[in-house]
Tab-separated table of C-alpha atoms and ligand atoms in Angstrom:
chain	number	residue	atom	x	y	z
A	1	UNK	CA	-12.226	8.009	14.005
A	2	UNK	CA	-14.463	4.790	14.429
A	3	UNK	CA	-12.007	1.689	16.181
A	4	UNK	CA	-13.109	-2.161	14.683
A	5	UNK	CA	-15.271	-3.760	16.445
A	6	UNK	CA	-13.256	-5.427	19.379
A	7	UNK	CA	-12.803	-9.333	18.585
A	8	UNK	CA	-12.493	-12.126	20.221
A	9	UNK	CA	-8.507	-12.769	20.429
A	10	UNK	CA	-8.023	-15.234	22.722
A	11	UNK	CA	-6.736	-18.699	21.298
A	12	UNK	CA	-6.480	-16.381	18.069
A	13	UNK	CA	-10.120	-17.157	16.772
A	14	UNK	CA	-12.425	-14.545	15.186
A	15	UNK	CA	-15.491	-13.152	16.114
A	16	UNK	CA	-16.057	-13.186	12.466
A	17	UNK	CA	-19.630	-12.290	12.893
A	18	UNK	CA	-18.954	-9.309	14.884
A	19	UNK	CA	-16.397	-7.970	12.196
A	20	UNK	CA	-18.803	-8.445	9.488
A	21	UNK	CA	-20.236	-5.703	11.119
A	22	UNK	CA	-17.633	-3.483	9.949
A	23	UNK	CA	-18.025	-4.282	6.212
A	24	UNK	CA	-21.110	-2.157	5.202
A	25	UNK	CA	-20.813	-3.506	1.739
A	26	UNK	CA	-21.442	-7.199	2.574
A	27	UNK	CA	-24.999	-6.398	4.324
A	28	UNK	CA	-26.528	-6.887	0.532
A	29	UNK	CA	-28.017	-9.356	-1.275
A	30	UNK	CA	-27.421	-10.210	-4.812
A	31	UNK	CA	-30.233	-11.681	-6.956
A	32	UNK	CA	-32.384	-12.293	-4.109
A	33	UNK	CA	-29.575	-14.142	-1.886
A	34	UNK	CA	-27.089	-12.705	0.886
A	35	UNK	CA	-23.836	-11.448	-1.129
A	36	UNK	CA	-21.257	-14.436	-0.126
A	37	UNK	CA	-18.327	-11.736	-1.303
A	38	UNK	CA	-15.165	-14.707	-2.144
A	39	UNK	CA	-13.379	-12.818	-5.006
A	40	UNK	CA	-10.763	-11.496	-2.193
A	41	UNK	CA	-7.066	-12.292	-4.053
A	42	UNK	CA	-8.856	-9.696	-6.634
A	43	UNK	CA	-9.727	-6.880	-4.128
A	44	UNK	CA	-10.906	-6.978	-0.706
A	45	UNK	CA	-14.115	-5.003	0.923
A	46	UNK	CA	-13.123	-2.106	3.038
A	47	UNK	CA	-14.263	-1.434	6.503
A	48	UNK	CA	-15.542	1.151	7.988
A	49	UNK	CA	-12.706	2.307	9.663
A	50	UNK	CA	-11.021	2.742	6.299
A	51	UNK	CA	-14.116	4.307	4.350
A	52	UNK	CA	-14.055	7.122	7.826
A	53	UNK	CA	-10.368	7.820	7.938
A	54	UNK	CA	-11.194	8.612	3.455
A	55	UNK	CA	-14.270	10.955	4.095
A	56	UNK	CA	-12.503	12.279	7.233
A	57	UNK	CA	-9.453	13.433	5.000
A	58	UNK	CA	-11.739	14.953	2.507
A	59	UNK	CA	-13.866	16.538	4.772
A	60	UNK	CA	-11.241	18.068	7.339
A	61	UNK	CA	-8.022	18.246	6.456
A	62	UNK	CA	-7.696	17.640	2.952
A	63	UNK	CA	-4.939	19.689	0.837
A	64	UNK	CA	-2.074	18.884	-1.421
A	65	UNK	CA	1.275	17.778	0.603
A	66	UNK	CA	4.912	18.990	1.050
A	67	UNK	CA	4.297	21.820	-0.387
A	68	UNK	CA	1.747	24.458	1.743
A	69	UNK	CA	2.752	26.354	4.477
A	70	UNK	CA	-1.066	26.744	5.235
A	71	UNK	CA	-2.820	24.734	8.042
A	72	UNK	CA	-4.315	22.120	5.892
A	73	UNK	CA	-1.688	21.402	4.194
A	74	UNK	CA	0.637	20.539	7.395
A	75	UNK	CA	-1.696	18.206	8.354
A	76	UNK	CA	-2.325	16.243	5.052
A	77	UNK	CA	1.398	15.884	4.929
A	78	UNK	CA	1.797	14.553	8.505
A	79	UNK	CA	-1.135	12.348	8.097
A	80	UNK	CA	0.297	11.179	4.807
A	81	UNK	CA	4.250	10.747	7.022
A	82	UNK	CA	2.128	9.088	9.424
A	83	UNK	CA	0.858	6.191	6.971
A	84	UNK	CA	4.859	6.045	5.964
A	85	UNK	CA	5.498	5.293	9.436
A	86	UNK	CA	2.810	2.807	9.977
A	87	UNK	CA	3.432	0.770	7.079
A	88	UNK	CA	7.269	0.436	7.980
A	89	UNK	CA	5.946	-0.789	11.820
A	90	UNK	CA	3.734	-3.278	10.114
A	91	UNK	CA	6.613	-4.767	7.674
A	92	UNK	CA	8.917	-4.604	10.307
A	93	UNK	CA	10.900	-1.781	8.078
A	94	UNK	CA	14.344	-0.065	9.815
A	95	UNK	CA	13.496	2.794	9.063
A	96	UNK	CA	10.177	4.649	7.402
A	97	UNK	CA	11.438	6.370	4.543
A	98	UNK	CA	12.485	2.890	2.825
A	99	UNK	CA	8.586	2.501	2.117
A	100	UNK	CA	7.994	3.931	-1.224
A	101	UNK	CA	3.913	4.944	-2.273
A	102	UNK	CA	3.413	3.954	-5.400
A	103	UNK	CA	-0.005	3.089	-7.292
A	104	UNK	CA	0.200	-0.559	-6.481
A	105	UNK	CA	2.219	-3.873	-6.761
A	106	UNK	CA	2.542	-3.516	-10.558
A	107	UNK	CA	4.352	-0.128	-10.355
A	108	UNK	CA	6.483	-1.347	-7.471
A	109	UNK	CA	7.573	-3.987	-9.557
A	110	UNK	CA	8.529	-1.626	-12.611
A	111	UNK	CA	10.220	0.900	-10.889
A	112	UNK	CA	12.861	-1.812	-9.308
A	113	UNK	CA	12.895	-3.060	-12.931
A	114	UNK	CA	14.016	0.414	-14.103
A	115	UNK	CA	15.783	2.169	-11.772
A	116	UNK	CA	17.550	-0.912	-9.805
A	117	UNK	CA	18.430	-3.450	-12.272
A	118	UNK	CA	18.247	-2.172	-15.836
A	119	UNK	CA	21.482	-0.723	-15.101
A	120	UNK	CA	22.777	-3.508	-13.762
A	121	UNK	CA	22.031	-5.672	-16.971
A	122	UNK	CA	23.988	-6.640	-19.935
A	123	UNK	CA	23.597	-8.924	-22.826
A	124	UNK	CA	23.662	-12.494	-21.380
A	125	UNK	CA	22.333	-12.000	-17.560
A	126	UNK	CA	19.668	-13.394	-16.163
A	127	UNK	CA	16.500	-12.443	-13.802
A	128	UNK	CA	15.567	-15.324	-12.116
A	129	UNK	CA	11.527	-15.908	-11.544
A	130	UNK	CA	9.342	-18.558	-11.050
A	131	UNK	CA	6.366	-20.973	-13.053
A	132	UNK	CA	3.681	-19.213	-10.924
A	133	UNK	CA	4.173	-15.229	-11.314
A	134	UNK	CA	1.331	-13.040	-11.995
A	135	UNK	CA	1.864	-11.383	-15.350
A	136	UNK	CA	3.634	-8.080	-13.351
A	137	UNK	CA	6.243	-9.964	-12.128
A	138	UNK	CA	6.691	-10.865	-16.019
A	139	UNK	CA	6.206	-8.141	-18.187
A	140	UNK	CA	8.412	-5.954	-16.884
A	141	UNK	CA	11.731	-8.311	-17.114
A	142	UNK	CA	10.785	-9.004	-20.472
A	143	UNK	CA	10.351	-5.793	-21.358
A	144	UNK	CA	14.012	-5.348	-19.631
A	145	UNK	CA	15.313	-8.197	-21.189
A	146	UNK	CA	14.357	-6.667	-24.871
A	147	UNK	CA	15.785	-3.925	-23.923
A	148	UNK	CA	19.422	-5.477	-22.789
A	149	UNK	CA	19.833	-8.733	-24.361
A	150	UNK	CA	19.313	-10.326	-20.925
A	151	UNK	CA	17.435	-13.767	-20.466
A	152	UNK	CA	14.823	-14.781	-18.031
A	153	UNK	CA	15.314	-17.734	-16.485
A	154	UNK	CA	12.108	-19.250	-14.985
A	155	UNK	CA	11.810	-22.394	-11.799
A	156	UNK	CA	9.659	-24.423	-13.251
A	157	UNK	CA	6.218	-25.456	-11.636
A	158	UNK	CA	5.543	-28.817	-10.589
A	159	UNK	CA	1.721	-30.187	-10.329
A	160	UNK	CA	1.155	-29.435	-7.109
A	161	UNK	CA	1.323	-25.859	-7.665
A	162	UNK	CA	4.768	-25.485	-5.936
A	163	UNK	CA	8.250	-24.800	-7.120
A	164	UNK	CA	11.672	-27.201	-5.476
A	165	UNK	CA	14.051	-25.428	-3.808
A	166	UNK	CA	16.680	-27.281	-5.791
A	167	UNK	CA	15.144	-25.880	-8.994
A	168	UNK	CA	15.556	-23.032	-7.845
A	169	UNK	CA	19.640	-23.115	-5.959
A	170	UNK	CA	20.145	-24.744	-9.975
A	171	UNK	CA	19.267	-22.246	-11.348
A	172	UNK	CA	21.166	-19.449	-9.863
A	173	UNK	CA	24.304	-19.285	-11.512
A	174	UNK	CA	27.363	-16.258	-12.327
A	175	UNK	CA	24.520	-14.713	-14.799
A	176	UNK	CA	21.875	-14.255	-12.879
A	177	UNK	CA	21.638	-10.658	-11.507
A	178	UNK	CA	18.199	-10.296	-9.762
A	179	UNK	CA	15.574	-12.912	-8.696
A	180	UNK	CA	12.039	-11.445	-8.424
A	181	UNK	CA	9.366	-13.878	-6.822
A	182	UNK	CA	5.979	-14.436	-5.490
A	183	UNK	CA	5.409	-15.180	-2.082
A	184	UNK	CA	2.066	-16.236	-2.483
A	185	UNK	CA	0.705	-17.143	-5.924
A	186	UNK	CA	-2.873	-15.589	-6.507
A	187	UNK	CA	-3.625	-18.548	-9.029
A	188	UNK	CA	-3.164	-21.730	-6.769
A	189	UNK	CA	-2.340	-19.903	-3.225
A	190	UNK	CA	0.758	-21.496	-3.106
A	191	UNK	CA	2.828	-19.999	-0.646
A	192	UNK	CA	7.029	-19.958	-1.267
A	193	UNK	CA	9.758	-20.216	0.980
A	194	UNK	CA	10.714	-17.114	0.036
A	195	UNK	CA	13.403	-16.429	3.370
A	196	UNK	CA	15.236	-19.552	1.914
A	197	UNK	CA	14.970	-18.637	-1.653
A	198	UNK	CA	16.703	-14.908	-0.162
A	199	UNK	CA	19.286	-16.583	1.765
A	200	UNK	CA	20.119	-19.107	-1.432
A	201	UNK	CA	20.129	-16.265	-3.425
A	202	UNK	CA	22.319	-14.104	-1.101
A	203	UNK	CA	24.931	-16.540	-0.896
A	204	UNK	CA	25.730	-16.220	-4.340
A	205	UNK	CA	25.273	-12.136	-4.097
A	206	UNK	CA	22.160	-11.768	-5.857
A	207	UNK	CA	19.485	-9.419	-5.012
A	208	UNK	CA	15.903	-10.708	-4.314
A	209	UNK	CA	12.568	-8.765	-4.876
A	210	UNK	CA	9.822	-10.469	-3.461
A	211	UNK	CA	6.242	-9.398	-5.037
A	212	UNK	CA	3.981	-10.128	-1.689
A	213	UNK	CA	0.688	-9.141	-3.137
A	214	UNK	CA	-1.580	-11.787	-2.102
A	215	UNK	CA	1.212	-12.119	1.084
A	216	UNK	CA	0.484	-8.998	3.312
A	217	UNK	CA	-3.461	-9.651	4.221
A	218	UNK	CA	-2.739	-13.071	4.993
A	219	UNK	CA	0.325	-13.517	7.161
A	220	UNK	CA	2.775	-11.422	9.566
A	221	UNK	CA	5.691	-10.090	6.998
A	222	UNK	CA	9.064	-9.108	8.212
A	223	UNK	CA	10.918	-7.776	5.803
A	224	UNK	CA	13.907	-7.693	7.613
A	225	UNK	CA	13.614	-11.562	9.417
A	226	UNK	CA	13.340	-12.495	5.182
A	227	UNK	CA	16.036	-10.405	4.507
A	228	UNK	CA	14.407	-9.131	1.571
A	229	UNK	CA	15.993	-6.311	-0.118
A	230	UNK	CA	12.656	-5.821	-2.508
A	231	UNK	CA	9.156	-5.777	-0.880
A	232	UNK	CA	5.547	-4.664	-2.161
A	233	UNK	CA	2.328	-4.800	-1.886
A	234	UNK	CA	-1.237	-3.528	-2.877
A	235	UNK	CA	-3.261	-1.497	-1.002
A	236	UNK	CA	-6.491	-2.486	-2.161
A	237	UNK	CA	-5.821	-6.168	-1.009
A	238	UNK	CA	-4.824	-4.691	2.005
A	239	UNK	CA	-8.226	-3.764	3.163
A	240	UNK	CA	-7.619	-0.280	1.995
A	241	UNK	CA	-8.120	2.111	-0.829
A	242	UNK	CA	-7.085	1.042	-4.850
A	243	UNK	CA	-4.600	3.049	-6.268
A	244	UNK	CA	-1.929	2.874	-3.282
A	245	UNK	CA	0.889	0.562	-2.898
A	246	UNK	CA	4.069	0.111	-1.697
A	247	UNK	CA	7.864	-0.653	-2.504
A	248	UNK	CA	9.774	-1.541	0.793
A	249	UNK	CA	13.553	-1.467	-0.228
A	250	UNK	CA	16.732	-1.156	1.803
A	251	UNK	CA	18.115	2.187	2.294
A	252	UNK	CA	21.481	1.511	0.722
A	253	UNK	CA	19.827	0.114	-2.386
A	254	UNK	CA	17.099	3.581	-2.556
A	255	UNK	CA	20.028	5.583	-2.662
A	256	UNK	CA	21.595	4.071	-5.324
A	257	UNK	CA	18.699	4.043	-7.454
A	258	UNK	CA	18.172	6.834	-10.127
A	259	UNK	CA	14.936	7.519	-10.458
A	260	UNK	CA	12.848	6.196	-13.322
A	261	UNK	CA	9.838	9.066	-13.415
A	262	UNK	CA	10.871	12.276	-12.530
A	263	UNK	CA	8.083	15.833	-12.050
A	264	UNK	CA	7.352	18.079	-9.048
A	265	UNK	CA	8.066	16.649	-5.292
A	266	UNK	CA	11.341	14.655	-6.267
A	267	UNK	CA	13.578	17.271	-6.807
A	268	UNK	CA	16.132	19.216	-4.413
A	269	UNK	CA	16.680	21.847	-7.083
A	270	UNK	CA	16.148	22.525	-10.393
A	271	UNK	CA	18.024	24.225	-13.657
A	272	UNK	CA	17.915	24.000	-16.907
A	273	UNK	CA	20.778	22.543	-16.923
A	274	UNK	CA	20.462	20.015	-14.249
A	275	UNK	CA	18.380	18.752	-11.755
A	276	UNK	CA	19.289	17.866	-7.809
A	277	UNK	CA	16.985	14.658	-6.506
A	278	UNK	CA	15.514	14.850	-3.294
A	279	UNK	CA	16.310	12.408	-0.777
A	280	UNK	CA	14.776	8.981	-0.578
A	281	UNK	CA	11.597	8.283	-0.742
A	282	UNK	CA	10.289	11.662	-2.185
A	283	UNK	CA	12.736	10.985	-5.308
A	284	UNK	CA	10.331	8.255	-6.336
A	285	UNK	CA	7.596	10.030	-5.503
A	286	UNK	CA	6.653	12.131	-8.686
A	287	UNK	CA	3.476	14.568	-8.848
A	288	UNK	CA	1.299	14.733	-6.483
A	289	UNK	CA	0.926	11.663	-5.150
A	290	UNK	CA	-2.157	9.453	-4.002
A	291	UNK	CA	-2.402	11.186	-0.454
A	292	UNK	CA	-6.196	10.166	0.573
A	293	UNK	CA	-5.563	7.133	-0.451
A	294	UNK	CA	-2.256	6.819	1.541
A	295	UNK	CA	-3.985	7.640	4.638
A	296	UNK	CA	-6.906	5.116	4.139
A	297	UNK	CA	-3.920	2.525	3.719
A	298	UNK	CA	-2.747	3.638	7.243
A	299	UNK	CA	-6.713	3.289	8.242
A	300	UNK	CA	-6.312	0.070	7.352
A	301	UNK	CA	-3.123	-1.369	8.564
A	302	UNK	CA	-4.204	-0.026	11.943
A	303	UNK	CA	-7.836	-1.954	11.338
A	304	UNK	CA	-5.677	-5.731	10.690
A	305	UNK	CA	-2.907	-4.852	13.872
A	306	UNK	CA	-6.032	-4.337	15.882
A	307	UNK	CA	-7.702	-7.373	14.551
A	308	UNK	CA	-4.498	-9.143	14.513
A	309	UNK	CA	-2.887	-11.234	11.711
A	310	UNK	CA	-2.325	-14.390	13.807
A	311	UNK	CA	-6.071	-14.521	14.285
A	312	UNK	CA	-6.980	-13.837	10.706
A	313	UNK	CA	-4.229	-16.258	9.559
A	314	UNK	CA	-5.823	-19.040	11.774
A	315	UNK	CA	-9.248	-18.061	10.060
A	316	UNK	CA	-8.377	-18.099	6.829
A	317	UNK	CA	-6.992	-21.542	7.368
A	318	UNK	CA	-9.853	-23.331	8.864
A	319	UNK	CA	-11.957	-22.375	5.818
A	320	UNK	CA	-9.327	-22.939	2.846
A	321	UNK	CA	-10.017	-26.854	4.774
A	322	UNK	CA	-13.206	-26.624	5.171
A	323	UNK	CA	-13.346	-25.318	1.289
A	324	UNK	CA	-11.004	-27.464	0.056
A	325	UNK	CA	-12.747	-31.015	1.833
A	326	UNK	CA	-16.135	-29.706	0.508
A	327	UNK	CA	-14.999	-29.025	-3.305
A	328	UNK	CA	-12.969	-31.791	-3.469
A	329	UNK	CA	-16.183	-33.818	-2.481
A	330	UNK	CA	-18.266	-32.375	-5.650
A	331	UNK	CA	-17.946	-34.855	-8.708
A	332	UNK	CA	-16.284	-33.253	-11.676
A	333	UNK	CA	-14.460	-30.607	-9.815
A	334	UNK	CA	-10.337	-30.402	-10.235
A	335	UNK	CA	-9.198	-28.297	-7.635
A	336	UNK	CA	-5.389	-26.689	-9.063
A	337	UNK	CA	-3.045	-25.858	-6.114
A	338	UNK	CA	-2.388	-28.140	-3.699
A	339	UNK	CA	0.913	-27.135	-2.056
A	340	UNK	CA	1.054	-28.214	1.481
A	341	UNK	CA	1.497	-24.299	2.382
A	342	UNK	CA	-1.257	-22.376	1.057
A	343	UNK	CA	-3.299	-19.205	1.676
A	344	UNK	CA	-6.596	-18.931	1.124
A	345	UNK	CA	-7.250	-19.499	-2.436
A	346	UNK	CA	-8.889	-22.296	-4.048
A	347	UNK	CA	-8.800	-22.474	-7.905
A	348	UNK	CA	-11.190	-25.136	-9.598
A	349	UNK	CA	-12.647	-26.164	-12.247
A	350	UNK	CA	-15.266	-28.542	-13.302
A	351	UNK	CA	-15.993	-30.873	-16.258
A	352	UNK	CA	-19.663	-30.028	-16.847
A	353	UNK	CA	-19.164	-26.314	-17.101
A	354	UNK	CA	-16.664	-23.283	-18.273
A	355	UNK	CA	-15.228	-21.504	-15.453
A	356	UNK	CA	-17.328	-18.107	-17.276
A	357	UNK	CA	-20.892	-20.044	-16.600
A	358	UNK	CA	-19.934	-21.028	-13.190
A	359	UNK	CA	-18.899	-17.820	-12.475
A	360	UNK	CA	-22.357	-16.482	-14.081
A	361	UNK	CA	-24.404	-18.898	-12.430
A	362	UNK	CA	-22.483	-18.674	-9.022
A	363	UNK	CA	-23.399	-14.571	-9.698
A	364	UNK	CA	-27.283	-15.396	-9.959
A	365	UNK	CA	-27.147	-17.485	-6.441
A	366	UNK	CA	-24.797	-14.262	-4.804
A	367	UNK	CA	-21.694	-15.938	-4.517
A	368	UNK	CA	-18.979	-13.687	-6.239
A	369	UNK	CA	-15.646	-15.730	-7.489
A	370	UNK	CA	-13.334	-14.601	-10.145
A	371	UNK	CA	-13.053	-16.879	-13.861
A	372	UNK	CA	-10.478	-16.221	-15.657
A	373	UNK	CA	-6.642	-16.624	-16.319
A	374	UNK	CA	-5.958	-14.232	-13.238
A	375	UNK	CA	-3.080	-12.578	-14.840
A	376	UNK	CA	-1.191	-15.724	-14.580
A	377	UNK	CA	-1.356	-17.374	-18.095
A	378	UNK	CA	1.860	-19.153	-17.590
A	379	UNK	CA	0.279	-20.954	-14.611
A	380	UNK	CA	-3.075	-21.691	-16.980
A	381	UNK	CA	-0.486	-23.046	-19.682
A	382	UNK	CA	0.942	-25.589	-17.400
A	383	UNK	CA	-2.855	-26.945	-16.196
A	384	UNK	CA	-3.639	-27.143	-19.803
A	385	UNK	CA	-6.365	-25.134	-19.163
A	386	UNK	CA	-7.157	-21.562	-20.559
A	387	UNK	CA	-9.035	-20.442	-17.149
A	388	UNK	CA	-10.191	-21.702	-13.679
A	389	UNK	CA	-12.871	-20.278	-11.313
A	390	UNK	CA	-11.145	-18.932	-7.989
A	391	UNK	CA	-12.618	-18.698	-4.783
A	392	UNK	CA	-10.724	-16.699	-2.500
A	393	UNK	CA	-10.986	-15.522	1.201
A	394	UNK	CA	-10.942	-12.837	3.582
A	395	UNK	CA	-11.033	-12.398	7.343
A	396	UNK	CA	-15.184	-11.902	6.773
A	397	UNK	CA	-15.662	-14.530	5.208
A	398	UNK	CA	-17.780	-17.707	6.891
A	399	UNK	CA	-18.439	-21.360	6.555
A	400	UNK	CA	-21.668	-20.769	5.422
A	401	UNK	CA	-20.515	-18.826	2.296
A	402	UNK	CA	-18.581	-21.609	1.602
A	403	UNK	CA	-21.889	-23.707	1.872
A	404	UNK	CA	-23.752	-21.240	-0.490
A	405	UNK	CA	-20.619	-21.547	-2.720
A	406	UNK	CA	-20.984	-25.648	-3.166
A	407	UNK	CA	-25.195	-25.232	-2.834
A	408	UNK	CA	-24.699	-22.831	-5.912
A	409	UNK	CA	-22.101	-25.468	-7.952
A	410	UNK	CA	-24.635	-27.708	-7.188
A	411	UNK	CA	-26.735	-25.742	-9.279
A	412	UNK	CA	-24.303	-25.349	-12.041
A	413	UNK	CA	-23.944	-29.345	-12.208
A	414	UNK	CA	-27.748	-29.421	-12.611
A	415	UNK	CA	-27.844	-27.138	-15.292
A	416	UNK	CA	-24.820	-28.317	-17.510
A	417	UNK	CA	-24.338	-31.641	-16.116
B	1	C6P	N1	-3.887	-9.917	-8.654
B	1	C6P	C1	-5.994	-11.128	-8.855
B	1	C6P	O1	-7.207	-11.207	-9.110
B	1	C6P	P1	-1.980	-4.642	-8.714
B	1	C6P	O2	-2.929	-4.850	-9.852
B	1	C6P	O3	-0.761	-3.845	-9.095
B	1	C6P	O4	-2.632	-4.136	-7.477
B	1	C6P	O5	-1.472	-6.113	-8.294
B	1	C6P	C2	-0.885	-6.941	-9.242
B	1	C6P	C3	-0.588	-8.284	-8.646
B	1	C6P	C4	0.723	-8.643	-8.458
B	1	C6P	N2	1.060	-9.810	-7.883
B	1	C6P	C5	0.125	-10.674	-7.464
B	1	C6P	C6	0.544	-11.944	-6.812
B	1	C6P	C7	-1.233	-10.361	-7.628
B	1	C6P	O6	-2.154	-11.226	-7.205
B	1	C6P	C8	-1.603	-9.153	-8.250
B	1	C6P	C9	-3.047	-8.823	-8.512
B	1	C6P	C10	-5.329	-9.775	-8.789
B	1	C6P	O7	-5.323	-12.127	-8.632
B	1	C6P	C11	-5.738	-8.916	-9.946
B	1	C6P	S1	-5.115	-9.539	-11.471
């Protein structure tokens, strides 16, 4: 299995040039100019390490899990135990069977909405979220809460892209029953504080999820120095494969938890009459499950240890400056977000042009941002504005892509301006 190229780690700074190496995708150009790839918080390039450990699964070993006695199915299932193992090292997990696979972030989020707090809900009680939550830390409580009669209650934003602690210790009161947050927003790159928000909320007995998307390739998490009792993530902004995720939750609360899909793999035993759930984590794990794409995830936690997390975090906050101090220099450019903790996400936009052309014109000069709402209307709402343009970054990502990013809004200002 091919090992990143080694980096420099000393005084935690990248050999960012060296680890491009490890991204075949970015060695392209686009229209003519070198791909400058900043559309990260959406999904993130994968190295080589990752694509290997894929084809190597497919190639060797592959077969269907927990199920074969045969040779190649034994060793799917302990590469696929493995990944389990790995990913509860690198949240700082108790134990590895609190990590559930799921298909991503969104279906983390749902299956704590079902099987965890739906039955905890009646008419009247409150989920506590915040102003900045991408739409799958909404949909599902309202779906809940037309379900039970229960409210949402929501912290409210303030304009720089943060929410205030007190908001948010007002607003927990003898209704609220579960508080689900972001710990870093994808639209502004706000980070929360979510260990406080946990320890505010655990005072009063309430149970905190926290949605750590746009979290995981950015920082170190512990899950168990936040005290979370909720965790997840994405996979494919993980440097790994799409359609893997994962639901960190403490054992006592997995146990309690009826399961919300049910199929082959969860059950102990099964009847007609009734059925006998296996033990945690396979009860949530219905059908065959996304196995290649487990073990790519596992490819790819190992990748970021090696790399390290400190280093990338360091990275990623030189050029969110760097970004930041050059598009705040551009005339006409609003820049939305600016929380004094942030990852590395820089949402704009600009009074000559719609976010749409600047992404179009940004596309014909190679530089790849996301326009749009970003699954975060509420957050649009707020800005008065019905999208922004998004650059976002990853631990490949240079300060001369951020140069080809402002040469290339340059551009736009020239052609709309
Ligand atoms: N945000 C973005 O461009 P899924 O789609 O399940 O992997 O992740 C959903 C999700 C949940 N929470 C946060 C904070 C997120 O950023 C995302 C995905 C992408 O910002 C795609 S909309």
């Amino acid at each position: 299995m091919s090992t990143p190229t080694p980096v420099q780690t000393k005084a935690a700074k990248l050999d960012v040039e060296r680890l491009r190496q490890d991204f075949p995708i970015l060695r392209q150009e686009i229209a003519g100019k070198p791909l400058a790839y900043l559309d990260n918080a959406a999904s993130v390039q994968k190295p080589e390490a990752v694509i290997q450990a894929v084809e190597r699964c497919y190639r060797e070993y592959y077969a269907n899990i927990h199920r074969g006695v045969h040779a190649l199915s034994q060793r799917s299932t302990e590469a696929y135990e493995a990944a389990r193992a790995k990913v509860a090292d690198f949240l700082g997990a108790e134990q590895p069977a609190e990590n559930v696979f799921v298909r991503g972030t969104t279906e983390a989020i749902n299956l704590v909405a079902q099987s965890f707090v739906r039955p905890r809900l009646k008419p009247g009680d409150e989920i506590l979220i915040t102003g900045m939550e991408h739409h799958s830390n909404i949909v599902p409580w309202q779906l809940l809460r037309d379900e039970t009669g229960a409210q949402l209650n929501v912290v409210p934003l303030q304009a720089d892209g943060t929410v205030r602690l007190e908001d948010f210790e007002a607003r927990l009161n003898e209704r609220t029953r579960f508080v689900s947050v972001v710990h870093v927003s994808n639209a502004l790159g706000t980070v929360n504080p979510v260990k406080e928000m946990i320890r505010l909320a655990h005072e009063r007995g309430v149970p905190v999820l926290v949605d750590g998307a746009q979290a995981v390739p950015h920082m170190g998490v512990d899950v168990r120095d936040l005290d979370a009792d909720f965790y997840c993530f994405s996979g494919h902004k993980l440097y790994g494969p799409t359609g893997i995720g994962v639901l960190y939750g403490r054992m006592e609360h997995l146990k309690g938890m009826r399961p919300y899909q049910g199929g082959g793999d969860m059950i102990r035993y099964v009847t007609f009459e009734k059925t006998d759930f296996a033990e945690v984590p396979q009860k949530f794990e219905a059908g065959t499950p996304n196995i290649v794409g487990t073990i790519g995830l596992g490819a790819a936690i190992d990748y970021l240890q090696q790399v390290g997390l400190d280093a990338i975090a360091a990275h990623e906050a030189d050029l969110l400056d760097y970004a930041t101090r050059q598009l705040s220099a551009l005339e006409g450019v609003r820049i939305y977000g600016t929380a004094p903790e942030k990852a590395a996400v820089v949402s704009f936009t600009m009074d000559q042009a719609h976010p749409h052309d600047i992404g179009t014109i940004l596309d014909m000069n190679g530089v790849a941002i996301r326009a749009g709402h970003h699954c975060a209307q509420p957050v649009m709402d707020f800005y008065g504005v019905a999208a922004t343009a998004r650059a976002s970054f990853g631990l490949y990502n240079t300060h001369a892509e951020v140069d080809a990013l402002v040469a290339a809004l340059d551009k736009v200002r020239e052609l709309f301006g």
